[in-house]
Short mmCIF file of C-alpha atoms in Angstrom, two decimals:
data_model
loop_
_atom_site.label_atom_id
_atom_site.label_comp_id
_atom_site.label_asym_id
_atom_site.label_seq_id
_atom_site.Cartn_x
_atom_site.Cartn_y
_atom_site.Cartn_z
CA MET D 1 59.41 252.97 59.80
CA LYS D 2 60.38 252.51 63.46
CA ILE D 3 63.48 251.16 65.20
CA THR D 4 62.24 248.17 67.14
CA ALA D 5 65.33 246.58 68.72
CA ALA D 6 69.09 246.35 68.59
CA ASN D 7 71.79 243.76 69.01
CA ILE D 8 75.24 244.64 70.34
CA TYR D 9 78.01 242.16 69.64
CA VAL D 10 81.49 242.20 71.19
CA VAL D 11 83.59 240.05 68.91
CA PRO D 12 87.24 239.13 69.57
CA THR D 13 88.61 239.03 66.04
CA GLY D 14 92.35 238.78 65.50
CA PHE D 15 94.08 241.64 67.33
CA ARG D 16 90.79 243.54 67.63
CA ARG D 17 87.75 243.42 69.90
CA ALA D 18 85.04 244.72 67.63
CA VAL D 19 81.89 246.31 69.09
CA ILE D 20 79.24 245.81 66.41
CA LEU D 21 75.74 247.31 66.42
CA GLU D 22 72.78 245.92 64.50
CA LEU D 23 69.64 248.07 64.50
CA GLU D 24 66.34 246.40 63.62
CA THR D 25 63.25 248.09 62.16
CA ASP D 26 59.62 247.12 61.70
CA ALA D 27 60.22 247.30 57.93
CA GLY D 28 62.64 244.38 58.09
CA ILE D 29 65.61 246.62 57.24
CA THR D 30 68.63 246.39 59.53
CA GLY D 31 71.52 248.78 59.93
CA LEU D 32 75.10 248.07 61.01
CA GLY D 33 77.59 250.20 62.91
CA GLU D 34 80.84 249.84 64.79
CA ALA D 35 82.00 251.52 67.99
CA GLY D 36 85.70 252.21 67.49
CA ILE D 37 87.28 250.86 70.66
CA ALA D 38 88.73 247.79 68.93
CA TYR D 39 92.13 248.10 70.65
CA GLY D 40 93.43 249.52 73.90
CA LEU D 41 91.05 249.49 76.86
CA GLY D 42 87.33 250.19 77.02
CA THR D 43 85.65 247.67 74.72
CA THR D 44 82.88 246.60 77.06
CA ALA D 45 82.51 250.14 78.39
CA ALA D 46 81.74 251.27 74.83
CA ALA D 47 79.23 248.43 74.47
CA GLU D 48 77.43 249.50 77.65
CA MET D 49 77.46 253.17 76.64
CA LEU D 50 76.00 252.20 73.28
CA ALA D 51 73.26 250.19 75.01
CA ALA D 52 72.36 253.15 77.25
CA MET D 53 72.10 255.51 74.27
CA LEU D 54 69.88 253.07 72.41
CA GLU D 55 67.59 252.41 75.37
CA ARG D 56 67.03 256.07 76.24
CA LEU D 57 67.20 257.91 72.93
CA VAL D 58 66.90 255.60 69.90
CA ILE D 59 64.62 252.57 70.27
CA GLY D 60 61.08 253.31 69.09
CA ARG D 61 62.04 256.23 66.84
CA ASP D 62 61.81 256.79 63.13
CA PRO D 63 65.39 256.18 61.83
CA SER D 64 65.09 258.72 59.00
CA PRO D 65 66.20 262.00 60.68
CA VAL D 66 69.82 260.99 61.25
CA GLU D 67 70.99 264.49 62.13
CA LEU D 68 68.17 264.98 64.66
CA ILE D 69 68.89 261.69 66.44
CA TRP D 70 72.63 262.45 66.46
CA ASN D 71 72.05 265.84 68.04
CA ASP D 72 69.57 264.50 70.59
CA ILE D 73 72.18 262.00 71.79
CA TYR D 74 74.94 264.60 71.72
CA ASP D 75 72.87 267.14 73.65
CA GLN D 76 71.31 264.74 76.16
CA GLY D 77 74.14 262.28 76.68
CA PHE D 78 76.08 264.84 78.73
CA TRP D 79 79.49 263.09 78.40
CA THR D 80 79.25 263.42 74.64
CA LYS D 81 79.88 267.18 74.79
CA GLY D 82 83.58 267.83 74.63
CA GLY D 83 84.07 264.42 73.08
CA GLY D 84 85.63 261.29 74.51
CA ALA D 85 86.43 257.84 73.21
CA ILE D 86 83.69 255.83 74.93
CA SER D 87 80.77 258.20 74.43
CA MET D 88 81.66 259.19 70.88
CA ALA D 89 82.30 255.59 69.84
CA GLY D 90 78.75 254.73 70.89
CA LEU D 91 77.29 257.70 69.04
CA SER D 92 79.37 256.86 65.96
CA ALA D 93 78.00 253.32 65.77
CA ILE D 94 74.43 254.62 65.92
CA ASP D 95 75.17 257.13 63.16
CA HIS D 96 76.56 254.36 60.92
CA ALA D 97 73.54 252.14 61.46
CA LEU D 98 71.06 254.94 60.73
CA TRP D 99 72.82 255.75 57.45
CA ASP D 100 72.91 252.06 56.57
CA ILE D 101 69.14 251.82 57.08
CA LYS D 102 68.50 254.97 55.04
CA GLY D 103 70.67 253.78 52.16
CA LYS D 104 69.03 250.36 52.10
CA ALA D 105 65.54 251.90 52.26
CA LEU D 106 66.34 254.13 49.28
CA GLY D 107 68.35 251.52 47.40
CA VAL D 108 71.57 253.57 47.19
CA PRO D 109 75.02 253.54 48.82
CA VAL D 110 75.55 255.92 51.72
CA HIS D 111 78.09 257.93 49.73
CA MET D 112 75.36 258.76 47.19
CA LEU D 113 73.30 260.31 49.99
CA LEU D 114 76.25 262.56 50.84
CA GLY D 115 76.98 263.83 47.33
CA GLY D 116 79.26 261.12 46.01
CA PRO D 117 80.93 259.40 44.53
CA ILE D 118 83.88 261.63 43.81
CA GLU D 119 86.15 258.59 43.83
CA THR D 120 85.13 255.20 42.44
CA GLU D 121 88.45 253.63 43.49
CA LEU D 122 90.22 254.59 46.68
CA ASP D 123 93.96 254.73 47.21
CA VAL D 124 94.86 252.61 50.23
CA TYR D 125 98.02 252.01 52.20
CA ALA D 126 98.94 248.82 53.99
CA ASN D 127 99.28 248.41 57.72
CA GLY D 128 99.96 245.20 59.64
CA TRP D 129 102.46 243.93 57.05
CA TRP D 130 105.20 244.38 59.70
CA LEU D 131 103.89 241.80 62.17
CA GLY D 132 106.75 239.73 63.55
CA CYS D 133 109.41 242.23 62.43
CA ASN D 134 112.00 243.73 64.75
CA SER D 135 115.27 244.36 62.89
CA GLY D 136 115.68 246.70 59.96
CA SER D 137 116.32 243.73 57.67
CA ALA D 138 113.05 242.07 58.71
CA PHE D 139 111.11 245.27 58.04
CA ALA D 140 112.78 245.59 54.64
CA GLU D 141 111.90 242.04 53.61
CA ALA D 142 108.28 242.31 54.78
CA GLY D 143 107.86 245.72 53.17
CA LEU D 144 109.16 244.45 49.86
CA ARG D 145 106.65 241.58 49.95
CA ALA D 146 103.81 244.07 50.50
CA VAL D 147 104.99 246.18 47.56
CA GLU D 148 105.18 243.09 45.37
CA ARG D 149 101.48 242.53 46.20
CA GLY D 150 100.70 245.94 44.71
CA TYR D 151 100.69 248.27 47.73
CA ARG D 152 102.27 251.66 47.06
CA GLY D 153 102.05 252.92 50.63
CA LEU D 154 103.28 251.28 53.85
CA LYS D 155 102.75 252.34 57.44
CA LEU D 156 104.81 251.14 60.38
CA TYR D 157 105.44 251.97 64.02
CA PRO D 158 109.20 252.54 64.06
CA LEU D 159 109.20 253.41 67.78
CA GLY D 160 107.07 250.39 68.63
CA MET D 161 108.47 247.27 70.25
CA ALA D 162 106.83 243.84 70.15
CA ASP D 163 104.56 243.17 73.12
CA PRO D 164 102.70 239.93 73.94
CA ILE D 165 99.64 241.78 75.27
CA THR D 166 99.25 244.91 73.13
CA VAL D 167 101.05 243.64 69.99
CA ILE D 168 102.93 246.97 69.83
CA ARG D 169 104.40 248.67 72.90
CA HIS D 170 104.61 252.38 72.30
CA PRO D 171 107.21 254.43 74.23
CA ALA D 172 106.46 254.73 77.93
CA ARG D 173 106.82 258.00 79.83
CA ARG D 174 107.36 259.79 76.49
CA SER D 175 110.88 258.46 75.98
CA LEU D 176 112.87 255.81 74.14
CA ARG D 177 115.15 253.41 75.95
CA GLN D 178 118.86 253.22 75.32
CA GLY D 179 119.59 251.91 71.83
CA GLU D 180 116.04 252.26 70.55
CA SER D 181 116.71 255.46 68.57
CA ALA D 182 119.33 253.64 66.51
CA LEU D 183 116.85 250.81 65.87
CA VAL D 184 114.24 253.33 64.68
CA ILE D 185 116.64 254.73 62.08
CA GLU D 186 117.78 251.26 61.03
CA ARG D 187 114.21 250.14 60.40
CA VAL D 188 113.33 253.13 58.24
CA GLU D 189 116.64 253.27 56.39
CA LYS D 190 116.57 249.61 55.38
CA LEU D 191 112.89 249.73 54.46
CA ARG D 192 113.45 252.71 52.17
CA ALA D 193 116.44 251.05 50.52
CA ALA D 194 114.38 247.91 49.87
CA VAL D 195 111.19 249.44 48.46
CA GLY D 196 112.68 252.37 46.53
CA GLU D 197 111.71 256.02 46.40
CA ASP D 198 108.30 255.62 44.74
CA VAL D 199 106.64 253.85 47.69
CA ALA D 200 105.09 256.09 50.35
CA ILE D 201 106.35 255.36 53.86
CA MET D 202 104.17 256.52 56.76
CA LEU D 203 105.49 256.51 60.32
CA ASP D 204 103.14 256.29 63.30
CA PHE D 205 104.84 257.56 66.46
CA GLY D 206 101.85 256.76 68.68
CA GLY D 207 101.95 260.12 70.49
CA GLY D 208 105.09 258.87 72.11
CA LEU D 209 108.02 261.25 72.61
CA SER D 210 109.01 264.46 74.36
CA SER D 211 110.68 267.15 72.28
CA ASP D 212 114.24 266.48 73.47
CA GLN D 213 114.24 263.07 71.75
CA LEU D 214 111.60 263.72 69.11
CA LEU D 215 113.13 266.68 67.29
CA PRO D 216 116.61 265.15 66.79
CA LEU D 217 114.96 261.91 65.64
CA LEU D 218 112.86 263.74 63.05
CA ARG D 219 115.98 265.47 61.73
CA ARG D 220 117.66 262.08 61.28
CA LEU D 221 114.60 260.82 59.37
CA GLU D 222 114.48 263.69 56.88
CA PRO D 223 116.68 262.00 54.22
CA PHE D 224 114.27 259.06 53.87
CA ASN D 225 111.44 260.88 52.05
CA ILE D 226 108.76 260.21 54.66
CA CYS D 227 105.16 260.69 53.47
CA PHE D 228 103.99 261.68 56.95
CA VAL D 229 104.67 261.20 60.64
CA GLU D 230 101.50 260.39 62.55
CA GLU D 231 100.87 261.49 66.13
CA PRO D 232 104.39 262.75 66.87
CA VAL D 233 103.27 263.96 70.32
CA ASP D 234 100.58 263.17 72.86
CA PRO D 235 97.25 264.31 71.36
CA ALA D 236 96.51 266.22 74.58
CA LEU D 237 99.35 268.66 73.79
CA PRO D 238 98.38 270.93 70.88
CA GLY D 239 101.09 273.42 71.85
CA ALA D 240 103.76 270.75 71.62
CA LEU D 241 102.39 269.67 68.24
CA ALA D 242 102.62 273.26 66.99
CA LYS D 243 106.25 273.41 68.13
CA VAL D 244 107.06 270.22 66.22
CA GLY D 245 105.32 271.56 63.12
CA ARG D 246 107.55 274.62 63.17
CA SER D 247 110.67 272.50 63.66
CA THR D 248 110.47 269.87 60.90
CA PRO D 249 109.86 269.84 57.15
CA ILE D 250 108.31 266.37 57.43
CA THR D 251 104.53 266.39 56.94
CA LEU D 252 102.62 265.72 60.15
CA ALA D 253 99.30 263.89 60.54
CA ALA D 254 97.01 263.33 63.53
CA GLY D 255 93.44 262.70 64.53
CA GLU D 256 92.66 259.13 65.61
CA ARG D 257 92.23 260.34 69.22
CA VAL D 258 90.42 263.56 68.33
CA TYR D 259 86.64 263.69 68.60
CA THR D 260 84.05 265.65 66.60
CA ARG D 261 84.52 268.76 64.48
CA PHE D 262 85.13 270.71 67.67
CA GLY D 263 88.21 268.68 68.52
CA PHE D 264 89.47 268.91 64.95
CA HIS D 265 89.04 272.67 65.03
CA ILE D 266 91.59 272.80 67.87
CA LEU D 267 93.91 270.40 66.04
CA LEU D 268 93.81 272.34 62.78
CA GLU D 269 94.27 275.66 64.53
CA THR D 270 97.76 274.52 65.61
CA GLY D 271 98.83 274.92 61.99
CA ALA D 272 101.00 271.84 62.43
CA VAL D 273 99.12 269.16 60.49
CA SER D 274 98.59 268.93 56.74
CA ILE D 275 96.79 265.58 56.98
CA ILE D 276 93.99 264.76 59.41
CA GLN D 277 92.99 261.23 60.38
CA PRO D 278 89.48 261.06 61.80
CA ASP D 279 88.38 257.59 62.85
CA LEU D 280 84.76 257.37 61.77
CA CYS D 281 84.09 254.76 64.44
CA ASN D 282 84.93 257.08 67.33
CA THR D 283 84.89 260.68 66.13
CA GLY D 284 81.13 260.93 65.69
CA GLY D 285 80.29 258.92 62.60
CA ILE D 286 79.95 259.45 58.88
CA MET D 287 78.17 262.81 58.79
CA GLU D 288 80.52 264.17 61.44
CA GLY D 289 83.39 262.95 59.28
CA LYS D 290 81.95 264.88 56.35
CA LYS D 291 81.87 268.05 58.47
CA ILE D 292 85.43 267.44 59.68
CA ALA D 293 86.60 267.03 56.08
CA ALA D 294 85.00 270.37 55.16
CA LEU D 295 86.74 272.00 58.11
CA ALA D 296 90.04 270.54 56.90
CA GLU D 297 89.49 272.11 53.46
CA ILE D 298 89.36 275.53 55.10
CA HIS D 299 92.82 274.79 56.53
CA ASN D 300 94.16 273.41 53.22
CA ALA D 301 94.50 269.92 54.68
CA ARG D 302 93.69 266.49 53.28
CA VAL D 303 91.94 263.55 54.94
CA ALA D 304 93.43 260.10 55.45
CA PRO D 305 90.87 258.28 57.62
CA HIS D 306 92.27 256.25 60.49
CA ASN D 307 90.95 252.69 60.14
CA TYR D 308 92.01 250.17 62.77
CA GLY D 309 88.75 248.35 63.39
CA SER D 310 87.04 245.33 61.92
CA THR D 311 86.29 244.89 58.25
CA LEU D 312 83.01 246.72 58.89
CA ALA D 313 85.04 249.79 59.87
CA THR D 314 86.66 249.67 56.42
CA ALA D 315 83.28 249.70 54.66
CA ILE D 316 82.21 252.64 56.83
CA SER D 317 85.43 254.57 56.18
CA ALA D 318 85.20 253.94 52.45
CA GLN D 319 81.75 255.53 52.27
CA LEU D 320 83.12 258.84 53.52
CA SER D 321 86.33 258.56 51.52
CA ALA D 322 84.33 258.25 48.31
CA CYS D 323 82.46 261.53 48.76
CA ILE D 324 84.95 264.11 50.05
CA PRO D 325 87.05 266.23 47.66
CA ASN D 326 90.13 266.31 49.93
CA PHE D 327 90.44 262.56 50.42
CA MET D 328 94.06 261.39 50.38
CA VAL D 329 94.35 257.69 51.25
CA LEU D 330 92.62 255.05 53.39
CA GLU D 331 94.31 252.76 55.89
CA CYS D 332 93.95 249.05 55.15
CA PHE D 333 95.05 245.82 56.88
CA PRO D 334 95.41 243.36 54.00
CA ASP D 335 96.30 240.41 56.23
CA TYR D 336 93.47 240.84 58.75
CA ALA D 337 92.31 237.23 58.27
CA SER D 338 95.76 235.85 59.13
CA GLU D 339 95.77 237.33 62.62
CA PRO D 340 95.56 234.78 65.48
CA ASN D 341 91.99 233.90 66.50
CA TYR D 342 90.45 235.82 63.61
CA VAL D 343 86.64 235.72 63.50
CA PRO D 344 84.83 236.94 60.35
CA ILE D 345 82.65 240.03 60.85
CA LEU D 346 81.47 240.48 57.25
CA GLU D 347 80.72 238.09 54.46
CA ASN D 348 82.12 240.61 51.96
CA PRO D 349 85.21 242.40 53.35
CA TRP D 350 86.18 245.33 51.13
CA GLU D 351 89.86 244.60 51.78
CA ASP D 352 89.58 241.50 49.60
CA ASN D 353 88.88 243.63 46.52
CA VAL D 354 92.07 245.71 46.67
CA LYS D 355 94.20 245.52 43.52
CA ASN D 356 97.37 247.46 42.86
CA GLY D 357 96.84 249.54 45.98
CA ARG D 358 93.30 250.64 45.09
CA MET D 359 89.96 249.66 46.60
CA PRO D 360 86.84 249.77 44.37
CA VAL D 361 83.87 251.60 45.91
CA SER D 362 80.89 249.27 46.19
CA SER D 363 77.54 250.18 44.64
CA MET D 364 75.61 248.08 47.17
CA PRO D 365 72.90 249.93 49.11
CA GLY D 366 73.71 251.34 52.53
CA LEU D 367 77.18 250.63 53.84
CA GLY D 368 77.68 247.77 51.39
CA ALA D 369 78.37 245.41 54.29
CA VAL D 370 76.82 241.99 54.92
CA LEU D 371 77.07 240.69 58.48
CA CYS D 372 78.54 237.20 58.89
CA ARG D 373 75.82 235.95 61.22
CA SER D 374 77.18 232.45 61.63
CA THR D 375 80.16 233.81 63.56
CA VAL D 376 79.03 237.17 64.96
CA GLU D 377 75.84 235.97 66.65
CA ARG D 378 77.88 233.76 68.98
CA HIS D 379 79.22 236.95 70.56
CA LEU D 380 75.99 238.74 71.48
CA TRP D 381 76.73 241.17 74.33
CA LYS D 382 73.24 242.58 74.79
CA ARG D 383 69.90 242.70 73.04
CA VAL D 384 68.14 246.03 73.50
CA ILE D 385 64.33 246.03 73.28
CA PRO D 386 61.62 248.46 74.39
CA ASP D 387 60.71 248.37 78.07
#
C-alpha cells in the first residue's frame, strides 16, 4: 500500500477553525487527522506546515510504519525538535491519519492496536455549557441544566470575560482588573451551591495570573471542593508552577500547550501537577500520547486529555483514552452543534452518544470517524499530490 495524495481542509465550524487532513492510498483506504490549532492564531500556518511535511516526507510512502514516518518528520523537520504548536500540530495530524489507515486495513479500532480497550465507556466532563454567562447566578443556572442532562463534571473559565473576537478573554498582562477577583469567587460559589457537592468542578485559569493575585485567589477557592485548577500560570514558567504546587492543596492540571514526551518530562518534573492534559492534536499524536501517559504513570499522575477541536478531535482523543491505565476523564463540548456558524465535520460525532456523563467507545475500524464530505469538501485548503 502507498500513500498517493492528501487533502487538507480548513473548516470554520462554530468557534473553531478545524484543520483536517485526509490521506489517500492506492488501496482505496483513507485516513483522517486533525491539526490542533482550532482556536487562537495559526490555523493556516498549521495547514501550510502540514502540506510541507506531506510533500517532502509522506506522499509516496508505505503508511504502515507509523513510528518510522513520525521519527523521520521529527528528525528532518528541524522545527519539530523542541516542540511547538504549528510543527507538532502538523505531525500530530499525520500520525492520526496513519493510525486510521492501519486500523481500517486490519479491521480494528486504533485502541486495539495499542493494547486496548481498558475502558469501554469513558467518563467525560462538559465544557461550553457556560456560553453567554457572566454573573454567578447565570453560571449556576447553566451549570444546573448541564447536570440535569447527566453531566457529572463541569469546566469553566472563572477568570475569563466575554469577548466578541475570542469568545473568552483571558487575563492580560498576568493580572485581573479591579472587581474581577470578586466576580471569580461569585461564579464558583454560586455554581457549587447550585449543583451540589457530588459534581466535579474544574477551573481553567488559562495560564493567566502572577503569584501575587493567584495565590490569594486559590486560598479563597479552597472551600468549594475544586476537582482541579488548569494552567494556573503561564506554561513557559515551570518554576512558577512548582511554587504554586507547594502553596495550594488544590489539585493542579496542565498540558494543552506542552509538546511531546520531552515537554511533559519537564512539566512532570516540577512535581506540581497530578493531572496532565496532552492535546493529541498538537502534542505529537496518538502514539506520542501513549508515551506521555506512561511517563505520567512514573510520576503517579493521571491523564485528562485536552480536547478543544472539532468532533474528529474527540474521536482521536477517545482512542487514546480507551487504552491507557491512568485515564481520568475526557473533555467534551456537548453543545458543539449549537455554536454560531457550525459546520459538520463528521457524520457520526461521538459526543452525540454520551449518556449520564459517559461516552461509549466505538468498535468501528480505525478512528471510528466518518468524514461529512458534503460540508467539509467546500473548504479544501490544498490538495497535495506527487510532483
